[in-house]
PDB file of C-alpha atoms in Angstrom:
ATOM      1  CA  UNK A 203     101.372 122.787  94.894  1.00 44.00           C
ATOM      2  CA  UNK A 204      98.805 123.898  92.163  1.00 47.00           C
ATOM      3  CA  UNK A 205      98.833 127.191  90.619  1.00 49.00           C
ATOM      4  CA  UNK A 206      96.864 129.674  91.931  1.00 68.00           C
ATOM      5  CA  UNK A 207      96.314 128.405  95.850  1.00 82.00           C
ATOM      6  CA  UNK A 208      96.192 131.296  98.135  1.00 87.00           C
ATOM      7  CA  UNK A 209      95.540 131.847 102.159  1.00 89.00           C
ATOM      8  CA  UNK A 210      92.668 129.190 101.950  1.00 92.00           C
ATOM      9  CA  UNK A 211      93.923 126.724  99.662  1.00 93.00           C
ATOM     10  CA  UNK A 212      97.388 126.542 101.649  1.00 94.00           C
ATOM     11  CA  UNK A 213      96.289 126.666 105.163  1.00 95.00           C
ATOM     12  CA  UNK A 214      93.612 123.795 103.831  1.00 94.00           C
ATOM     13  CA  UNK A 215      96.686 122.080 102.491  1.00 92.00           C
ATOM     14  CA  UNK A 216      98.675 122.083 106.078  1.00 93.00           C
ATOM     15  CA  UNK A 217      95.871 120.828 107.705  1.00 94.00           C
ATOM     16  CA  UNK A 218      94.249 118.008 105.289  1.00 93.00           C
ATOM     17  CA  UNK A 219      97.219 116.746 103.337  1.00 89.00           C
ATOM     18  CA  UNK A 220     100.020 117.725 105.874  1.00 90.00           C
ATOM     19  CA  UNK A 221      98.253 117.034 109.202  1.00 91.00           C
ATOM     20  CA  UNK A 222      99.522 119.775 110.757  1.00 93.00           C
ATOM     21  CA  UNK A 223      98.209 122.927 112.685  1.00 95.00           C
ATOM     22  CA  UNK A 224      98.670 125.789 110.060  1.00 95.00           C
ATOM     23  CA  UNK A 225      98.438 128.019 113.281  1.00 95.00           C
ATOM     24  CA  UNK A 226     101.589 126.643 115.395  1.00 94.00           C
ATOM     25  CA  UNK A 227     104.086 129.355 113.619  1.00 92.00           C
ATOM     26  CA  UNK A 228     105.719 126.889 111.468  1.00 93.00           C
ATOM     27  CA  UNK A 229     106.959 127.556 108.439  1.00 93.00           C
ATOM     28  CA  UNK A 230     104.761 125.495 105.406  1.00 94.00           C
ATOM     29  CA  UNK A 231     106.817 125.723 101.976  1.00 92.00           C
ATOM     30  CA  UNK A 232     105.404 124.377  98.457  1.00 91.00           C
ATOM     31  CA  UNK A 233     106.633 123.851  95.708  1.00 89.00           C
ATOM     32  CA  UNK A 234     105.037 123.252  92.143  1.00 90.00           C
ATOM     33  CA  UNK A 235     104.882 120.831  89.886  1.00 88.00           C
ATOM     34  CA  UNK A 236     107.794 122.469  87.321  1.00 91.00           C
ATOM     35  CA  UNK A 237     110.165 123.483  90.760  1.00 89.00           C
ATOM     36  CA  UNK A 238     109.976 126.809  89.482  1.00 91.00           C
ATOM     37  CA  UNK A 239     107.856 128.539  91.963  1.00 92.00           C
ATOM     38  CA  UNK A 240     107.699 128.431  95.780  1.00 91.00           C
ATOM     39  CA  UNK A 241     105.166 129.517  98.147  1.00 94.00           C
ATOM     40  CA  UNK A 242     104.968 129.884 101.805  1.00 93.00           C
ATOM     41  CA  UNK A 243     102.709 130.153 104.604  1.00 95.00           C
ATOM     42  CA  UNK A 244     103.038 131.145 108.400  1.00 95.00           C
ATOM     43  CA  UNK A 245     100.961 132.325 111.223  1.00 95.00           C
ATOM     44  CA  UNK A 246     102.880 135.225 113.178  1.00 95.00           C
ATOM     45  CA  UNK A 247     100.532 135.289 116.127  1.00 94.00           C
ATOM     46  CA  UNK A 248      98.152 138.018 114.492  1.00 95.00           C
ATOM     47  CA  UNK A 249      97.538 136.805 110.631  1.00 94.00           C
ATOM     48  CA  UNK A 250      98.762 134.553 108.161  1.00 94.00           C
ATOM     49  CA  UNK A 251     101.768 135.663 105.493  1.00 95.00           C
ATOM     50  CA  UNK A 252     101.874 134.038 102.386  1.00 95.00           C
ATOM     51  CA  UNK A 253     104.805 134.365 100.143  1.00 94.00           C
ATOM     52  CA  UNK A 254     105.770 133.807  96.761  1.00 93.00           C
ATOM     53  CA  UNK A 255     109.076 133.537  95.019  1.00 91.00           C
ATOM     54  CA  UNK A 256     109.291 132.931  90.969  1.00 91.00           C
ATOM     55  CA  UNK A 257     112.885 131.897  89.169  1.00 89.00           C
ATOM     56  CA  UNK A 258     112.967 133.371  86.056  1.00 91.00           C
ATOM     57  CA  UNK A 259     115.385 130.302  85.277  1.00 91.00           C
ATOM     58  CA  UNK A 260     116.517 127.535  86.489  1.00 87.00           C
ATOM     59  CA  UNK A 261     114.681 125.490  89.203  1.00 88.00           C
ATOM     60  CA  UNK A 262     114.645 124.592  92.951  1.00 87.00           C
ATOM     61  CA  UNK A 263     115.991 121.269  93.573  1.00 84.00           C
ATOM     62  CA  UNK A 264     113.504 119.564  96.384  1.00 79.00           C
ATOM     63  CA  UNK A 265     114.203 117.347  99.221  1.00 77.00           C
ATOM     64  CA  UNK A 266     112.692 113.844  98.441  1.00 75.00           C
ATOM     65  CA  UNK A 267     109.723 112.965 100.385  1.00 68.00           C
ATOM     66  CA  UNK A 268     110.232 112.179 103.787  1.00 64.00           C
ATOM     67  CA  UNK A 269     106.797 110.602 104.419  1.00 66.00           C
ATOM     68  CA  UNK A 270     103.493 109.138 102.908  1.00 65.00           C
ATOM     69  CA  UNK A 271     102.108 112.982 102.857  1.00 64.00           C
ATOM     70  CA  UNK A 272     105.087 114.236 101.121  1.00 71.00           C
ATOM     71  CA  UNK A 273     106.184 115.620 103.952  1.00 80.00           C
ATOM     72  CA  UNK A 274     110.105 116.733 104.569  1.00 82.00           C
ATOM     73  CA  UNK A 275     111.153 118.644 107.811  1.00 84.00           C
ATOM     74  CA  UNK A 276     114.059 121.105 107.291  1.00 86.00           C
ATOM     75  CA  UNK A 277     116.445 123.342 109.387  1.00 85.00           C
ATOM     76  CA  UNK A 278     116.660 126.574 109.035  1.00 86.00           C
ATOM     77  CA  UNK A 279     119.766 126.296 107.710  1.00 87.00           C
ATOM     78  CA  UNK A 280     118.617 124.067 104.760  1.00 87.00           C
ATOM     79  CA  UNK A 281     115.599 126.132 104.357  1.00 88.00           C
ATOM     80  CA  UNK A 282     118.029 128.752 103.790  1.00 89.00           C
ATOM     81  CA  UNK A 283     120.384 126.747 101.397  1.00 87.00           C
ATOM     82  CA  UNK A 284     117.246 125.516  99.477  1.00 86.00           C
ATOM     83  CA  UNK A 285     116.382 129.142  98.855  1.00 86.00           C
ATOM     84  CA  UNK A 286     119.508 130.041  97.394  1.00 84.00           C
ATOM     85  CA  UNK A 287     119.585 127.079  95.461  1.00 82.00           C
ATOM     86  CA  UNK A 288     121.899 124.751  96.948  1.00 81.00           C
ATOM     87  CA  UNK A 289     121.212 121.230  96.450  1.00 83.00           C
ATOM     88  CA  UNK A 290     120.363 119.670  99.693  1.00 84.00           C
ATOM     89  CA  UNK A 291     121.354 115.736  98.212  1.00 80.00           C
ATOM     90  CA  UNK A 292     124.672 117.223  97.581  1.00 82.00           C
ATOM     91  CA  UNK A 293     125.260 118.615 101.245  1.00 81.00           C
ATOM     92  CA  UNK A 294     125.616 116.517 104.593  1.00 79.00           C
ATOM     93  CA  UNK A 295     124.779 117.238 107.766  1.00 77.00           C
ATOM     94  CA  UNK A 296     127.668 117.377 110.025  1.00 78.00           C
ATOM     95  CA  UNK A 297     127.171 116.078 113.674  1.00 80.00           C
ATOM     96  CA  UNK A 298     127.209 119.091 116.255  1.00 76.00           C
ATOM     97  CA  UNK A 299     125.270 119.865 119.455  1.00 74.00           C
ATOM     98  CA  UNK A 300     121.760 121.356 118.997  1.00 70.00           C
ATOM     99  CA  UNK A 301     118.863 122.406 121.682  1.00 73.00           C
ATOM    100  CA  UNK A 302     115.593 121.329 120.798  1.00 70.00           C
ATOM    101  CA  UNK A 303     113.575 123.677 122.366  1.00 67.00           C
ATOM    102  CA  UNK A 304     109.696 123.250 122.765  1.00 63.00           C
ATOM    103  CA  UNK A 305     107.045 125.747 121.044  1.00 57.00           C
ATOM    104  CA  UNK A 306     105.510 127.376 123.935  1.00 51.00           C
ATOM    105  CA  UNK A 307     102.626 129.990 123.692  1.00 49.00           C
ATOM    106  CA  UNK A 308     101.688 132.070 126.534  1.00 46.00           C
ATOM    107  CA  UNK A 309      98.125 132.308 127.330  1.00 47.00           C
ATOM    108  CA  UNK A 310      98.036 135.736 128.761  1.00 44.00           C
TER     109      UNK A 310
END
């Protein structure tokens, strides 16, 4: 993430460099270059939130790439651990049941 990218410069990051739909409710995290700052952008059905969080020490300790795009998919749980600065390459995942359930918007 550069310094200094707001609504536009995020939701044109989802879409070009991601190649995803900044609209779908997911949650879009970047980080910059340092792993000092974090910002994040959702859609919540009526506007787009973008948030910011700044360590005044230490630094966030990011997933390595899961794809050409720099890419990496996380659970809400490791979204969580990753914001209170657990390590994600020192954590496993242990094997337990989970429903996958499908995004579905109502066109009413």
């Amino acid at each position: 993430m550069q310094n200094g990218k707001g609504f536009e410069g995020l939701f044109g990051l989802v879409r070009d460099r991601l190649q995803c739909e900044p609209l779908s409710g997911h949650v879009f995290l970047f980080c910059n270059g340092r792993h000092n700052r974090l910002k994040l952008i959702v859609f919540d059905g009526s506007g787009l939130w973008v948030c910011a969080k700044r360590l005044e020490k230490g630094r966030f300790r990011w997933p390595q790439a899961g794809d050409a795009q720099g890419k990496v998919v996380l659970s809400h749980e490791e979204l969580a651990l990753l914001l209170g600065g657990i390590d994600l390459a020192q954590t496993r995942r242990r094997p337990w049941y989970r429903q996958v359930t499908k995004n579905v918007r109502s066109t009413a």
